[in-house]
PDB file of C-alpha atoms in Angstrom:
ATOM      1  CA  MET A   1    -156.091 161.483 -50.803  1.00  0.00           C
ATOM      2  CA  PRO A   2    -159.591 162.009 -49.105  1.00  0.00           C
ATOM      3  CA  LYS A   3    -161.816 164.834 -50.223  1.00  0.00           C
ATOM      4  CA  GLU A   4    -162.356 167.809 -48.057  1.00  0.00           C
ATOM      5  CA  THR A   5    -165.706 166.393 -47.115  1.00  0.00           C
ATOM      6  CA  PHE A   6    -163.955 163.597 -45.405  1.00  0.00           C
ATOM      7  CA  TYR A   7    -161.887 165.917 -43.141  1.00  0.00           C
ATOM      8  CA  ASN A   8    -165.170 167.832 -42.411  1.00  0.00           C
ATOM      9  CA  LEU A   9    -166.526 164.712 -40.674  1.00  0.00           C
ATOM     10  CA  SER A  10    -166.523 164.135 -36.952  1.00  0.00           C
ATOM     11  CA  GLU A  11    -163.446 162.278 -35.580  1.00  0.00           C
ATOM     12  CA  GLU A  12    -165.771 159.403 -34.555  1.00  0.00           C
ATOM     13  CA  LYS A  13    -167.126 158.951 -38.092  1.00  0.00           C
ATOM     14  CA  ARG A  14    -163.745 159.211 -39.701  1.00  0.00           C
ATOM     15  CA  GLN A  15    -162.284 156.535 -37.436  1.00  0.00           C
ATOM     16  CA  ARG A  16    -165.324 154.320 -38.002  1.00  0.00           C
ATOM     17  CA  ILE A  17    -164.644 154.375 -41.769  1.00  0.00           C
ATOM     18  CA  ILE A  18    -160.912 153.811 -41.301  1.00  0.00           C
ATOM     19  CA  LYS A  19    -161.644 150.783 -39.047  1.00  0.00           C
ATOM     20  CA  ALA A  20    -164.091 149.422 -41.416  1.00  0.00           C
ATOM     21  CA  ALA A  21    -161.534 149.708 -44.240  1.00  0.00           C
ATOM     22  CA  GLY A  22    -158.937 148.077 -42.033  1.00  0.00           C
ATOM     23  CA  LYS A  23    -161.262 145.086 -41.477  1.00  0.00           C
ATOM     24  CA  GLU A  24    -161.798 144.645 -45.095  1.00  0.00           C
ATOM     25  CA  PHE A  25    -158.127 145.051 -46.144  1.00  0.00           C
ATOM     26  CA  LEU A  26    -157.267 142.453 -43.460  1.00  0.00           C
ATOM     27  CA  ARG A  27    -159.816 140.050 -44.906  1.00  0.00           C
ATOM     28  CA  VAL A  28    -158.587 140.215 -48.559  1.00  0.00           C
ATOM     29  CA  PRO A  29    -156.211 142.069 -50.813  1.00  0.00           C
ATOM     30  CA  LEU A  30    -157.308 145.267 -52.638  1.00  0.00           C
ATOM     31  CA  THR A  31    -158.249 143.372 -55.903  1.00  0.00           C
ATOM     32  CA  GLU A  32    -160.904 141.441 -53.903  1.00  0.00           C
ATOM     33  CA  ALA A  33    -161.991 144.209 -51.537  1.00  0.00           C
ATOM     34  CA  LYS A  34    -165.564 145.483 -51.628  1.00  0.00           C
ATOM     35  CA  ILE A  35    -166.813 148.999 -50.978  1.00  0.00           C
ATOM     36  CA  ALA A  36    -170.164 147.461 -50.039  1.00  0.00           C
ATOM     37  CA  ASN A  37    -168.553 145.710 -47.028  1.00  0.00           C
ATOM     38  CA  ILE A  38    -166.738 148.812 -45.905  1.00  0.00           C
ATOM     39  CA  VAL A  39    -169.851 151.066 -46.073  1.00  0.00           C
ATOM     40  CA  THR A  40    -171.967 148.364 -44.274  1.00  0.00           C
ATOM     41  CA  THR A  41    -169.453 147.954 -41.448  1.00  0.00           C
ATOM     42  CA  ALA A  42    -169.094 151.692 -41.080  1.00  0.00           C
ATOM     43  CA  HIS A  43    -172.822 152.299 -41.187  1.00  0.00           C
ATOM     44  CA  ILE A  44    -172.794 154.902 -43.942  1.00  0.00           C
ATOM     45  CA  PRO A  45    -174.682 155.051 -47.244  1.00  0.00           C
ATOM     46  CA  ARG A  46    -172.819 153.819 -50.307  1.00  0.00           C
ATOM     47  CA  GLY A  47    -173.316 157.224 -52.007  1.00  0.00           C
ATOM     48  CA  SER A  48    -171.515 158.923 -49.168  1.00  0.00           C
ATOM     49  CA  PHE A  49    -168.431 156.820 -49.869  1.00  0.00           C
ATOM     50  CA  TYR A  50    -167.837 158.857 -53.183  1.00  0.00           C
ATOM     51  CA  GLN A  51    -168.267 162.019 -51.329  1.00  0.00           C
ATOM     52  CA  TYR A  52    -165.184 161.261 -49.256  1.00  0.00           C
ATOM     53  CA  PHE A  53    -162.983 159.347 -51.670  1.00  0.00           C
ATOM     54  CA  ASP A  54    -162.644 159.044 -55.499  1.00  0.00           C
ATOM     55  CA  GLY A  55    -162.651 155.283 -55.188  1.00  0.00           C
ATOM     56  CA  LEU A  56    -161.377 152.293 -53.364  1.00  0.00           C
ATOM     57  CA  ASP A  57    -157.685 152.834 -54.380  1.00  0.00           C
ATOM     58  CA  ASP A  58    -157.885 156.259 -52.816  1.00  0.00           C
ATOM     59  CA  LEU A  59    -159.035 155.015 -49.509  1.00  0.00           C
ATOM     60  CA  TYR A  60    -156.477 152.176 -49.655  1.00  0.00           C
ATOM     61  CA  HIS A  61    -153.510 154.507 -50.161  1.00  0.00           C
ATOM     62  CA  TYR A  62    -154.695 156.848 -47.439  1.00  0.00           C
ATOM     63  CA  PHE A  63    -155.213 153.874 -45.072  1.00  0.00           C
ATOM     64  CA  PHE A  64    -151.676 152.736 -45.415  1.00  0.00           C
ATOM     65  CA  GLU A  65    -150.186 156.259 -45.534  1.00  0.00           C
ATOM     66  CA  ILE A  66    -151.637 156.648 -41.935  1.00  0.00           C
ATOM     67  CA  ARG A  67    -150.085 153.210 -40.969  1.00  0.00           C
ATOM     68  CA  LEU A  68    -146.581 154.406 -42.153  1.00  0.00           C
ATOM     69  CA  ARG A  69    -146.796 158.044 -41.165  1.00  0.00           C
ATOM     70  CA  GLY A  70    -144.435 157.618 -38.219  1.00  0.00           C
ATOM     71  CA  PHE A  71    -141.575 156.950 -40.594  1.00  0.00           C
ATOM     72  CA  ARG A  72    -141.362 160.706 -41.317  1.00  0.00           C
ATOM     73  CA  GLU A  73    -139.964 161.415 -37.873  1.00  0.00           C
ATOM     74  CA  ASN A  74    -137.888 158.223 -37.998  1.00  0.00           C
ATOM     75  CA  PHE A  75    -136.260 159.426 -41.215  1.00  0.00           C
ATOM     76  CA  LYS A  76    -135.195 162.899 -39.835  1.00  0.00           C
ATOM     77  CA  GLU A  77    -133.954 161.141 -36.571  1.00  0.00           C
ATOM     78  CA  GLU A  78    -131.892 158.587 -38.594  1.00  0.00           C
ATOM     79  CA  VAL A  79    -130.318 161.363 -40.675  1.00  0.00           C
ATOM     80  CA  SER A  80    -129.130 162.999 -37.455  1.00  0.00           C
ATOM     81  CA  LYS A  81    -127.976 159.757 -35.909  1.00  0.00           C
ATOM     82  CA  ASN A  82    -126.014 158.858 -39.001  1.00  0.00           C
ATOM     83  CA  GLN A  83    -124.416 162.281 -39.262  1.00  0.00           C
ATOM     84  CA  GLY A  84    -125.980 163.101 -42.491  1.00  0.00           C
ATOM     85  CA  ASP A  85    -125.120 159.810 -44.214  1.00  0.00           C
ATOM     86  CA  LEU A  86    -128.213 159.295 -46.592  1.00  0.00           C
ATOM     87  CA  MET A  87    -127.351 155.689 -47.461  1.00  0.00           C
ATOM     88  CA  GLU A  88    -126.978 154.554 -43.940  1.00  0.00           C
ATOM     89  CA  THR A  89    -130.194 156.359 -42.991  1.00  0.00           C
ATOM     90  CA  TRP A  90    -132.011 154.380 -45.680  1.00  0.00           C
ATOM     91  CA  ARG A  91    -130.345 151.242 -44.452  1.00  0.00           C
ATOM     92  CA  GLN A  92    -131.921 151.814 -41.080  1.00  0.00           C
ATOM     93  CA  ILE A  93    -135.313 152.863 -42.520  1.00  0.00           C
ATOM     94  CA  ALA A  94    -135.410 149.714 -44.561  1.00  0.00           C
ATOM     95  CA  LYS A  95    -134.737 147.615 -41.531  1.00  0.00           C
ATOM     96  CA  HIS A  96    -137.400 149.475 -39.489  1.00  0.00           C
ATOM     97  CA  ILE A  97    -140.020 149.205 -42.341  1.00  0.00           C
ATOM     98  CA  LEU A  98    -139.394 145.448 -42.933  1.00  0.00           C
ATOM     99  CA  GLU A  99    -139.632 144.761 -39.186  1.00  0.00           C
ATOM    100  CA  HIS A 100    -142.806 146.706 -38.957  1.00  0.00           C
ATOM    101  CA  VAL A 101    -144.586 145.300 -41.892  1.00  0.00           C
ATOM    102  CA  THR A 102    -143.634 141.630 -40.973  1.00  0.00           C
ATOM    103  CA  LYS A 103    -143.690 141.528 -37.267  1.00  0.00           C
ATOM    104  CA  SER A 104    -146.240 144.160 -36.219  1.00  0.00           C
ATOM    105  CA  LYS A 105    -149.922 143.402 -35.280  1.00  0.00           C
ATOM    106  CA  ASN A 106    -150.735 144.679 -38.757  1.00  0.00           C
ATOM    107  CA  ALA A 107    -148.657 142.091 -40.443  1.00  0.00           C
ATOM    108  CA  GLY A 108    -151.755 140.566 -42.055  1.00  0.00           C
ATOM    109  CA  LEU A 109    -152.767 143.847 -43.449  1.00  0.00           C
ATOM    110  CA  PHE A 110    -149.291 144.424 -44.958  1.00  0.00           C
ATOM    111  CA  GLN A 111    -149.073 140.904 -46.332  1.00  0.00           C
ATOM    112  CA  ASN A 112    -152.296 141.400 -48.348  1.00  0.00           C
ATOM    113  CA  ALA A 113    -151.082 144.862 -49.389  1.00  0.00           C
ATOM    114  CA  VAL A 114    -147.612 143.842 -50.348  1.00  0.00           C
ATOM    115  CA  LEU A 115    -148.629 140.777 -52.351  1.00  0.00           C
ATOM    116  CA  GLY A 116    -151.530 142.687 -53.864  1.00  0.00           C
ATOM    117  CA  PHE A 117    -149.299 145.592 -54.910  1.00  0.00           C
ATOM    118  CA  SER A 118    -146.603 143.272 -56.154  1.00  0.00           C
ATOM    119  CA  ASN A 119    -149.116 141.586 -58.473  1.00  0.00           C
ATOM    120  CA  ARG A 120    -150.253 144.932 -59.700  1.00  0.00           C
ATOM    121  CA  GLY A 121    -146.723 146.354 -60.203  1.00  0.00           C
ATOM    122  CA  HIS A 122    -146.858 149.001 -57.463  1.00  0.00           C
ATOM    123  CA  GLN A 123    -144.717 149.819 -54.553  1.00  0.00           C
ATOM    124  CA  ASP A 124    -146.415 152.674 -52.962  1.00  0.00           C
ATOM    125  CA  ILE A 125    -147.294 151.216 -49.714  1.00  0.00           C
ATOM    126  CA  VAL A 126    -143.711 150.913 -48.511  1.00  0.00           C
ATOM    127  CA  GLU A 127    -142.656 154.360 -49.663  1.00  0.00           C
ATOM    128  CA  ASP A 128    -142.344 156.828 -46.841  1.00  0.00           C
ATOM    129  CA  SER A 129    -145.002 159.313 -47.551  1.00  0.00           C
ATOM    130  CA  ALA A 130    -142.947 162.058 -46.077  1.00  0.00           C
ATOM    131  CA  ILE A 131    -140.146 161.570 -48.679  1.00  0.00           C
ATOM    132  CA  ARG A 132    -142.047 162.924 -51.692  1.00  0.00           C
ATOM    133  CA  CYS A 133    -140.942 164.898 -54.794  1.00  0.00           C
ATOM    134  CA  HIS A 134    -140.090 168.490 -54.006  1.00  0.00           C
ATOM    135  CA  LYS A 135    -139.590 171.667 -55.888  1.00  0.00           C
ATOM    136  CA  ARG A 136    -136.498 171.756 -57.980  1.00  0.00           C
ATOM    137  CA  ASN A 137    -133.373 172.223 -56.080  1.00  0.00           C
ATOM    138  CA  GLN A 138    -135.201 173.164 -52.872  1.00  0.00           C
ATOM    139  CA  LEU A 139    -134.190 171.197 -49.812  1.00  0.00           C
ATOM    140  CA  SER A 140    -137.105 170.005 -47.746  1.00  0.00           C
ATOM    141  CA  GLU A 141    -137.252 169.652 -44.073  1.00  0.00           C
ATOM    142  CA  GLU A 142    -136.381 165.957 -44.410  1.00  0.00           C
ATOM    143  CA  TYR A 143    -133.373 166.537 -46.587  1.00  0.00           C
ATOM    144  CA  LYS A 144    -131.776 169.488 -44.932  1.00  0.00           C
ATOM    145  CA  ASP A 145    -129.424 167.604 -42.659  1.00  0.00           C
ATOM    146  CA  ILE A 146    -128.067 165.294 -45.333  1.00  0.00           C
ATOM    147  CA  ASP A 147    -124.310 165.603 -45.894  1.00  0.00           C
ATOM    148  CA  PHE A 148    -124.139 166.056 -49.571  1.00  0.00           C
ATOM    149  CA  SER A 149    -120.342 166.239 -49.445  1.00  0.00           C
ATOM    150  CA  LEU A 150    -120.305 162.507 -49.113  1.00  0.00           C
ATOM    151  CA  PHE A 151    -121.360 162.104 -52.710  1.00  0.00           C
ATOM    152  CA  LYS A 152    -118.824 161.694 -55.428  1.00  0.00           C
ATOM    153  CA  GLN A 153    -120.687 164.281 -57.607  1.00  0.00           C
ATOM    154  CA  LYS A 154    -123.045 167.071 -56.703  1.00  0.00           C
ATOM    155  CA  LYS A 155    -126.542 165.755 -56.164  1.00  0.00           C
ATOM    156  CA  SER A 156    -129.914 167.394 -56.739  1.00  0.00           C
ATOM    157  CA  ILE A 157    -133.279 166.774 -55.109  1.00  0.00           C
ATOM    158  CA  GLU A 158    -134.210 164.902 -58.352  1.00  0.00           C
ATOM    159  CA  ASP A 159    -131.121 162.585 -57.830  1.00  0.00           C
ATOM    160  CA  ILE A 160    -132.178 161.936 -54.283  1.00  0.00           C
ATOM    161  CA  GLU A 161    -135.647 161.082 -55.434  1.00  0.00           C
ATOM    162  CA  ILE A 162    -134.193 158.544 -57.910  1.00  0.00           C
ATOM    163  CA  LEU A 163    -132.339 157.014 -55.093  1.00  0.00           C
ATOM    164  CA  ARG A 164    -135.362 156.895 -52.870  1.00  0.00           C
ATOM    165  CA  LYS A 165    -137.342 155.000 -55.578  1.00  0.00           C
ATOM    166  CA  ILE A 166    -134.579 152.539 -55.862  1.00  0.00           C
ATOM    167  CA  ILE A 167    -134.479 151.959 -52.151  1.00  0.00           C
ATOM    168  CA  SER A 168    -138.272 151.638 -52.161  1.00  0.00           C
ATOM    169  CA  GLY A 169    -137.972 148.969 -54.840  1.00  0.00           C
ATOM    170  CA  ILE A 170    -135.513 146.999 -52.767  1.00  0.00           C
ATOM    171  CA  ILE A 171    -137.694 147.131 -49.718  1.00  0.00           C
ATOM    172  CA  MET A 172    -140.742 146.085 -51.671  1.00  0.00           C
ATOM    173  CA  GLN A 173    -138.916 143.186 -53.138  1.00  0.00           C
ATOM    174  CA  ALA A 174    -137.625 142.105 -49.755  1.00  0.00           C
ATOM    175  CA  ALA A 175    -141.093 142.293 -48.183  1.00  0.00           C
ATOM    176  CA  THR A 176    -142.590 140.348 -51.179  1.00  0.00           C
ATOM    177  CA  ILE A 177    -140.078 137.594 -50.887  1.00  0.00           C
ATOM    178  CA  TYR A 178    -140.833 137.388 -47.105  1.00  0.00           C
ATOM    179  CA  PHE A 179    -144.565 137.158 -47.597  1.00  0.00           C
ATOM    180  CA  GLU A 180    -144.481 134.782 -50.502  1.00  0.00           C
ATOM    181  CA  LYS A 181    -142.406 132.325 -48.453  1.00  0.00           C
ATOM    182  CA  LYS A 182    -144.698 132.721 -45.569  1.00  0.00           C
ATOM    183  CA  ASP A 183    -147.770 132.285 -47.787  1.00  0.00           C
ATOM    184  CA  THR A 184    -146.370 128.782 -49.020  1.00  0.00           C
ATOM    185  CA  ASN A 185    -145.430 127.832 -45.564  1.00  0.00           C
ATOM    186  CA  ASN A 186    -141.722 127.893 -46.254  1.00  0.00           C
ATOM    187  CA  ALA A 187    -139.209 128.784 -43.518  1.00  0.00           C
ATOM    188  CA  VAL A 188    -138.647 132.538 -43.480  1.00  0.00           C
ATOM    189  CA  ASP A 189    -135.514 134.180 -41.965  1.00  0.00           C
ATOM    190  CA  LEU A 190    -135.973 137.931 -41.976  1.00  0.00           C
ATOM    191  CA  SER A 191    -132.253 138.421 -41.088  1.00  0.00           C
ATOM    192  CA  GLN A 192    -131.235 136.636 -44.332  1.00  0.00           C
ATOM    193  CA  ILE A 193    -133.530 138.801 -46.358  1.00  0.00           C
ATOM    194  CA  MET A 194    -132.090 141.920 -44.578  1.00  0.00           C
ATOM    195  CA  ASP A 195    -128.602 140.697 -45.603  1.00  0.00           C
ATOM    196  CA  GLN A 196    -129.671 140.876 -49.175  1.00  0.00           C
ATOM    197  CA  VAL A 197    -131.081 144.301 -48.592  1.00  0.00           C
ATOM    198  CA  ASN A 198    -127.916 145.462 -47.026  1.00  0.00           C
ATOM    199  CA  LYS A 199    -125.835 144.011 -49.951  1.00  0.00           C
ATOM    200  CA  GLN A 200    -127.951 145.964 -52.530  1.00  0.00           C
ATOM    201  CA  ILE A 201    -127.529 149.151 -50.409  1.00  0.00           C
ATOM    202  CA  ASP A 202    -123.759 148.636 -50.250  1.00  0.00           C
ATOM    203  CA  TRP A 203    -123.684 148.364 -54.105  1.00  0.00           C
ATOM    204  CA  LEU A 204    -125.491 151.745 -54.296  1.00  0.00           C
ATOM    205  CA  LYS A 205    -123.245 153.328 -51.547  1.00  0.00           C
ATOM    206  CA  TYR A 206    -119.861 152.089 -52.764  1.00  0.00           C
ATOM    207  CA  GLY A 207    -120.516 150.950 -56.349  1.00  0.00           C
ATOM    208  CA  ILE A 208    -119.705 147.741 -58.073  1.00  0.00           C
ATOM    209  CA  TYR A 209    -116.906 148.535 -60.443  1.00  0.00           C
ATOM    210  CA  LYS A 210    -113.375 149.567 -59.468  1.00  0.00           C
ATOM    211  CA  GLU A 211    -112.659 153.212 -60.046  1.00  0.00           C
ATOM    212  CA  LYS A 212    -110.549 153.590 -63.210  1.00  0.00           C
ATOM    213  CA  THR A 213    -107.046 155.038 -62.641  1.00  0.00           C
ATOM    214  CA  HIS A 214    -105.872 157.829 -64.977  1.00  0.00           C
ATOM    215  CA  ASP A 215    -102.426 158.378 -66.436  1.00  0.00           C
TER     216      ASP A 215
END
C-alpha cells in the first residue's frame, strides 16, 4: 500500500502518478515495467517515488486494487440477491470479474497483469480486496449476511478464507486461459471458459463423491 506521504499529496498529483502507472502497465507487464518511465510521465523526481511507495510492486498492487474496488459493493449485493448463498454469490462474482477483465476498456492492462502474475505464481490481482482475512471468528461486514446454515458443517472465517482463495485461483486460471488463447490468436469463447468455472464451483458446492450411507 502507498505510504502516508502519497495520501498527503494533492488529488491532482496522485491522479497524475496513477495515470502514469496505468500507461506503463498497459505498455508492458510488471516484469518489464520501469519506474523511470512512470516518474518521467508523472513529472516527479525519481527519489520522490520511494517516498510514496516501497517499490514498483507496491504501486502495481495499489493500481489494480483501485481498478477492482467496486467489487466490494458487488459482493455484498450478490450475497443479498442470492439469499445468503455464498457459493452462488462467488459464482456471480467470478462472472462479473471475468467479464470485466476481458471485455472492459482496461482489458489490455488486465492481460498484462494476469499473464505477468501467472508467470510469477501470483493471483492477487483478481482477488477482491474487500474479502480479506479478518480477526478469528469475527464476521466482517461482507460476511454478515451469509447463510451459514447451508454448510454441512459449521464454518469459521478461516474456512471461508480458504474457500475464497480456491475461488480466486479458479478465476485466475480462467483469465489466464482466456488471455493466453487471445495472445496466440486462437479463438476465445468466454462462455465456454465460464462453463468450466461453473463446473468447478459446483464441485465445491455439492462435492464430487457420493455421501456414504451408514448402517
